Amino acid sequence: MAIKCIGILTSGGDAPGMNAAIRAVTRTAIYNGYQVKGIMRGYHGLVTNEIVEFKSQSVSNIIQQGGTILKTARSKEFRTPEGRKLAYENMKAAGIDALVVIGGDGSLSGAQIFANEFDVPIVGLPGTIDNDLDGTDETIGYDTALNTIVDAVDKLRDTATSHERLFFVEVMGNTAGYLSLNGAIASGAEAAIIPERETEVDQLAELIHNGFRKSKSSAIVLVAENKKTGGALGLKERIKKEFPEFDARVTILGHLQRGGSPTAKDRILASKMGATAIEALSEGQRNVMIGIKNNEMVYVPFKKAIAHSSQMDLKDMDIVKILSM
Ligand code: F6P
């Protein structure tokens, strides 16, 4: 069946650049003769029938805005077969023939299930600060979040240096350590703690003995939020036990990493990916996420995108260590 009307939604955690992606999808679709409908609050809006007509002007003046004008949610109803059936009925009643879903791994898993259950053409865009989708070098929002982390660490560095203190700075990333590792490289932090590599108290001891005590009077350690790492508070406790003389401070950056105006890099990535999503649907692609590999747009099957099987390059951990000596 020929596609006439495309629905767009954003789902899961918001990420800077989602609006640039919504704009690109909308305008490229209209340029190619499709009708566009915006679905509010992610899959939740499909279930509750919050669907609005989108024109070119609906996406004016949003490329620079963080968050998502479509709002977002993590829908419980859509996880049930009844919820998805209702979503499909509402989608059909609104005349929507295909979907563009912008979100992270949970959102793309939902897209895969929905597409298989109801034979709906769906193309996904990787919208998450975590950078934890396979088959793409970067996700929309990751670069902005990294820049936010660098900015925060630069500021904390002033206090760490002045007070000669050790700081544990907790960053987001869900189950992945990309924000921690690359945030550490970019901010010149003394160490990165990531779930991909076990952190022994010994490693921290080495950091404290060889770094903090010998050549440095202050240190900043980036810690990925995670049960495995124990987060920044968990590490502080571990340090307190082993080195009671150390009064480490903790800063949890939290949701401020998800906000703010997207960087030029994220705006360009989102714009190119949004345009490519419409090309993909026109070519008859379905069940694929748009990725970027070596500066080229690629189609990544949902199954691969959400597999979490690609390995992080742990050599970069040595870079953090060598460059902060
Ligand atoms: O996936 C994006 C993310 O910000 C993760 O880094 C984090 O673990 C999670 O979402 C936080 O979710 P919420 O906004 O529901 O607290």
Coordinates of C-alpha atoms and ligand atoms in Angstrom, one line a residue:
M1 CA 0.0 0.0 0.0
A2 CA 1.4 3.4 -0.9
I3 CA 2.2 5.7 2.0
K4 CA 0.2 8.9 2.0
C5 CA 0.4 10.1 5.6
I6 CA 3.4 9.8 8.0
G7 CA 3.1 10.1 11.8
I8 CA 6.0 11.3 14.0
L9 CA 6.6 10.7 17.6
T10 CA 9.3 11.1 20.2
S11 CA 9.6 8.6 23.0
G12 CA 11.7 7.7 26.1
G13 CA 14.1 10.2 27.6
D14 CA 14.2 13.6 25.7
A15 CA 17.5 14.4 24.0
P16 CA 18.7 17.7 22.5
G17 CA 18.3 17.6 18.8
M18 CA 14.9 15.8 18.8
N19 CA 13.2 19.0 17.7
A20 CA 15.7 19.4 14.8
A21 CA 14.8 15.8 13.8
I22 CA 11.1 16.5 14.0
R23 CA 11.6 19.6 11.8
A24 CA 13.6 17.6 9.2
V25 CA 11.2 14.7 9.1
T26 CA 8.2 17.1 8.7
R27 CA 9.6 19.3 6.1
T28 CA 11.2 16.5 4.0
A29 CA 8.0 14.6 4.1
I30 CA 5.9 17.6 3.0
Y31 CA 8.4 18.4 0.2
N32 CA 8.0 14.8 -1.0
G33 CA 4.2 15.1 -1.1
Y34 CA 3.3 13.3 2.1
Q35 CA 0.8 14.4 4.7
V36 CA 2.3 14.6 8.3
K37 CA 0.7 14.1 11.7
G38 CA 2.4 14.7 15.1
I39 CA 1.7 12.2 17.8
M40 CA 1.9 13.7 21.3
R41 CA 3.6 12.1 24.3
G42 CA 5.2 9.2 22.4
Y43 CA 3.3 5.9 22.2
H44 CA 1.1 7.1 25.0
G45 CA -0.5 9.6 22.5
L46 CA -1.2 6.8 20.0
V47 CA -3.0 4.9 22.7
T48 CA -4.9 8.0 23.9
N49 CA -5.4 9.4 20.4
E50 CA -3.5 12.7 20.8
I51 CA -2.7 13.2 17.1
V52 CA -2.4 16.6 15.5
E53 CA -2.1 17.8 11.9
F54 CA 1.5 19.0 11.1
K55 CA 2.2 21.7 8.5
S56 CA 5.6 23.2 7.6
Q57 CA 4.9 26.1 10.0
S58 CA 4.3 23.6 12.9
V59 CA 8.0 23.1 13.1
S60 CA 9.1 26.7 12.6
N61 CA 11.7 28.1 15.1
I62 CA 12.4 24.9 16.9
I63 CA 15.8 23.8 15.5
Q64 CA 17.6 25.5 18.4
Q65 CA 15.3 24.3 21.2
G66 CA 16.2 21.4 23.5
G67 CA 13.5 18.9 24.6
T68 CA 10.7 17.9 22.2
I69 CA 7.7 19.9 21.1
L70 CA 5.9 16.6 20.7
K71 CA 6.5 15.8 24.4
T72 CA 7.7 12.4 25.4
A73 CA 6.8 9.6 27.8
R74 CA 7.6 6.0 28.6
S75 CA 4.2 4.4 27.9
K76 CA 3.1 1.5 30.1
E77 CA -0.1 0.9 28.1
F78 CA 1.9 0.4 24.9
R79 CA 3.7 -2.5 26.5
T80 CA 0.5 -4.5 26.6
P81 CA -1.1 -6.2 23.5
E82 CA -4.4 -4.4 24.2
G83 CA -2.6 -1.0 24.3
R84 CA -0.9 -1.7 21.0
K85 CA -4.2 -2.8 19.4
L86 CA -5.8 0.5 20.5
A87 CA -2.7 2.4 19.2
Y88 CA -3.0 0.7 15.8
E89 CA -6.8 1.5 15.6
N90 CA -6.2 5.1 16.4
M91 CA -3.4 5.4 14.0
K92 CA -5.5 3.9 11.2
A93 CA -8.5 6.1 12.1
A94 CA -6.2 9.2 11.8
G95 CA -5.2 8.0 8.3
I96 CA -1.5 7.4 9.3
D97 CA 0.2 4.7 7.1
A98 CA 3.7 4.8 8.4
L99 CA 5.6 6.1 11.5
V100 CA 8.9 7.8 12.3
V101 CA 9.9 7.0 15.9
I102 CA 12.6 9.1 17.5
G103 CA 14.0 7.6 20.7
G104 CA 16.4 5.2 22.4
D105 CA 16.6 1.5 22.7
G106 CA 13.3 1.1 24.6
S107 CA 11.5 3.1 22.0
L108 CA 13.0 1.2 19.1
S109 CA 12.2 -2.1 20.8
G110 CA 8.5 -1.0 21.0
A111 CA 8.7 0.0 17.3
Q112 CA 10.0 -3.4 16.4
I113 CA 7.2 -5.2 18.2
F114 CA 4.5 -2.9 16.8
A115 CA 5.8 -3.2 13.3
N116 CA 5.8 -7.0 13.4
E117 CA 2.4 -7.2 15.1
F118 CA 0.5 -4.9 12.7
D119 CA 2.7 -4.8 9.6
V120 CA 3.2 -1.0 9.9
P121 CA 6.2 0.6 8.1
I122 CA 8.3 2.2 10.8
V123 CA 11.7 4.0 10.5
G124 CA 13.5 4.9 13.7
L125 CA 15.9 7.7 14.5
P126 CA 18.4 7.3 17.4
G127 CA 17.5 10.0 19.9
T128 CA 19.3 9.5 23.2
I129 CA 22.1 11.1 25.1
D130 CA 23.4 7.7 26.0
N131 CA 25.0 6.8 22.6
D132 CA 24.1 3.2 23.4
L133 CA 22.6 2.1 20.1
D134 CA 24.5 -0.3 17.8
G135 CA 25.2 0.4 14.1
T136 CA 25.6 4.1 14.5
D137 CA 28.7 6.1 15.5
E138 CA 26.6 8.6 17.3
T139 CA 23.1 9.2 18.5
I140 CA 21.2 12.5 18.5
G141 CA 21.8 14.4 21.7
Y142 CA 25.0 12.7 22.7
D143 CA 27.3 15.5 21.6
T144 CA 25.2 18.2 23.4
A145 CA 25.2 16.1 26.6
L146 CA 29.0 15.7 26.3
N147 CA 29.4 19.4 26.0
T148 CA 27.2 20.0 29.0
I149 CA 29.4 17.6 31.0
V150 CA 32.6 19.3 29.9
D151 CA 31.1 22.7 30.9
A152 CA 30.1 21.4 34.3
V153 CA 33.5 19.7 34.9
D154 CA 35.4 22.8 33.9
K155 CA 33.4 24.7 36.6
L156 CA 34.0 22.0 39.2
R157 CA 37.7 22.0 38.4
D158 CA 37.9 25.5 39.9
T159 CA 36.6 24.4 43.3
A160 CA 38.5 21.1 43.2
T161 CA 41.8 23.0 42.5
S162 CA 41.1 25.7 45.1
H163 CA 40.2 23.3 47.9
E164 CA 42.6 20.6 46.8
R165 CA 39.8 18.1 46.7
L166 CA 38.7 14.8 45.0
F167 CA 35.4 15.0 43.2
F168 CA 33.3 12.2 42.0
V169 CA 31.1 13.5 39.2
E170 CA 28.2 11.1 38.2
V171 CA 27.0 11.2 34.6
M172 CA 24.1 9.5 32.9
G173 CA 24.4 6.8 30.2
N174 CA 21.9 4.1 31.3
T175 CA 23.9 0.9 31.0
A176 CA 26.7 2.5 28.8
G177 CA 29.8 4.3 29.8
Y178 CA 30.3 6.6 26.7
L179 CA 29.3 9.8 28.4
S180 CA 31.7 9.0 31.3
L181 CA 34.7 7.9 29.1
N182 CA 34.5 10.6 26.4
G183 CA 33.4 13.2 29.0
A184 CA 36.6 12.4 30.9
I185 CA 38.8 12.6 27.8
A186 CA 37.2 16.0 26.8
S187 CA 37.4 17.5 30.3
G188 CA 40.8 16.2 31.2
A189 CA 39.4 14.3 34.2
E190 CA 41.8 12.1 36.1
A191 CA 39.7 8.9 35.6
A192 CA 36.6 7.5 34.1
I193 CA 34.6 4.8 35.9
I194 CA 32.4 2.8 33.4
P195 CA 30.3 -0.3 33.7
E196 CA 32.2 -1.9 30.7
R197 CA 35.2 -2.3 33.0
E198 CA 35.1 -3.6 36.6
T199 CA 36.5 -1.0 39.0
E200 CA 38.5 -2.5 41.8
V201 CA 39.2 -0.5 44.9
D202 CA 42.9 -1.1 43.8
Q203 CA 42.4 1.0 40.8
L204 CA 41.1 3.8 42.9
A205 CA 43.9 3.3 45.3
E206 CA 46.4 3.6 42.5
L207 CA 44.7 6.8 41.3
I208 CA 44.9 8.2 44.8
H209 CA 48.4 7.1 45.6
N210 CA 50.1 7.8 42.2
G211 CA 48.0 10.7 41.0
F212 CA 46.3 12.5 43.8
R213 CA 49.1 12.2 46.4
K214 CA 52.2 12.4 44.2
S215 CA 51.7 14.9 41.6
K216 CA 48.2 16.3 42.0
S217 CA 46.5 18.1 44.8
S218 CA 43.0 17.7 43.3
A219 CA 41.3 15.2 41.1
I220 CA 38.1 14.7 39.2
V221 CA 36.7 11.3 38.5
L222 CA 33.8 10.8 36.1
V223 CA 31.5 8.0 37.2
A224 CA 28.8 6.4 35.0
E225 CA 25.5 5.9 36.8
N226 CA 25.1 2.2 37.1
K227 CA 24.5 -0.6 39.6
K228 CA 27.9 -2.1 38.6
T229 CA 29.8 1.2 39.3
G230 CA 27.8 1.9 42.4
G231 CA 27.5 5.5 41.1
A232 CA 29.3 8.4 42.6
L233 CA 27.8 7.9 46.0
G234 CA 28.8 4.3 46.0
L235 CA 32.3 5.1 45.1
K236 CA 32.6 7.8 47.8
E237 CA 31.6 5.2 50.4
R238 CA 34.2 2.7 49.1
I239 CA 36.9 5.4 49.3
K240 CA 35.8 6.4 52.7
K241 CA 36.3 2.9 54.0
E242 CA 39.7 2.4 52.4
F243 CA 41.1 6.0 52.8
P244 CA 39.2 7.6 55.7
E245 CA 41.5 10.7 55.4
F246 CA 39.9 11.5 52.0
D247 CA 37.0 13.7 52.1
A248 CA 35.7 13.2 48.5
R249 CA 32.8 15.3 47.2
V250 CA 30.0 14.1 45.0
T251 CA 28.2 16.0 42.2
I252 CA 25.4 14.2 40.3
L253 CA 24.8 16.0 37.1
G254 CA 21.4 14.2 36.5
H255 CA 18.8 15.5 34.1
L256 CA 20.6 18.8 33.3
Q257 CA 22.6 16.6 30.9
R258 CA 19.4 16.1 28.8
G259 CA 18.5 19.7 28.4
G260 CA 19.8 22.8 26.5
S261 CA 20.1 24.0 23.0
P262 CA 21.6 21.3 20.7
T263 CA 25.1 21.8 19.4
A264 CA 25.7 22.4 15.7
K265 CA 26.9 18.8 15.4
D266 CA 23.6 17.4 16.9
R267 CA 21.5 19.8 14.7
I268 CA 23.3 18.6 11.6
L269 CA 23.0 14.9 12.6
A270 CA 19.3 15.2 13.4
S271 CA 18.6 17.1 10.2
K272 CA 20.4 14.6 8.0
M273 CA 18.9 11.6 9.8
G274 CA 15.4 13.2 9.6
A275 CA 15.7 13.7 5.9
T276 CA 17.1 10.2 5.4
A277 CA 14.1 8.7 7.4
I278 CA 11.7 10.0 4.7
E279 CA 14.0 8.7 1.9
A280 CA 14.0 5.3 3.6
L281 CA 10.2 5.2 3.8
S282 CA 10.0 6.3 0.1
E283 CA 12.3 3.5 -0.8
G284 CA 10.1 0.9 0.9
Q285 CA 12.4 0.5 3.9
R286 CA 10.8 -0.6 7.2
N287 CA 12.0 -1.8 10.6
V288 CA 15.3 0.1 10.3
M289 CA 16.9 2.8 12.3
I290 CA 18.9 5.5 10.5
G291 CA 22.5 5.5 11.6
I292 CA 25.7 7.3 10.8
K293 CA 28.8 5.3 9.9
N294 CA 32.0 6.9 8.8
N295 CA 30.0 10.0 7.9
E296 CA 27.5 8.1 5.7
M297 CA 23.9 7.6 6.5
V298 CA 23.1 3.9 6.9
Y299 CA 20.0 1.7 7.5
V300 CA 20.4 -0.5 10.6
P301 CA 17.7 -3.2 11.3
F302 CA 16.0 -2.6 14.6
K303 CA 17.1 -6.0 15.8
K304 CA 20.8 -5.0 15.4
A305 CA 20.3 -1.4 16.7
I306 CA 19.0 -2.6 20.0
A307 CA 21.2 -5.7 20.5
H308 CA 23.8 -4.0 22.7
S309 CA 26.4 -6.2 21.2
S310 CA 29.0 -3.7 19.9
Q311 CA 32.0 -3.4 22.1
M312 CA 33.3 -0.1 23.4
D313 CA 37.0 0.6 22.6
L314 CA 38.6 0.2 26.0
K315 CA 41.9 1.5 24.7
D316 CA 40.4 4.9 25.3
M317 CA 40.6 4.2 29.0
D318 CA 44.4 4.3 28.6
I319 CA 44.1 7.7 27.0
V320 CA 42.3 9.1 30.0
K321 CA 45.0 7.7 32.3
I322 CA 48.1 8.7 30.2
L323 CA 46.8 12.2 29.5
S324 CA 46.0 13.0 33.1
M325 CA 49.3 11.9 34.6
Ligands
F6P1 O1 18.1 7.1 28.4 C1 18.3 8.4 28.8 C2 18.5 8.5 30.3 O2 18.7 9.9 30.6 C3 19.5 7.6 30.9 O3 20.8 8.1 30.8 C4 19.0 7.6 32.3 O4 19.5 6.4 33.0 C5 17.5 7.6 32.2 O5 17.3 8.2 30.9 C6 16.8 8.4 33.2 O6 15.5 8.3 33.0 P1 14.3 9.2 33.6 O7 14.3 10.5 32.9 O8 13.1 8.4 33.5 O9 14.7 9.5 35.1

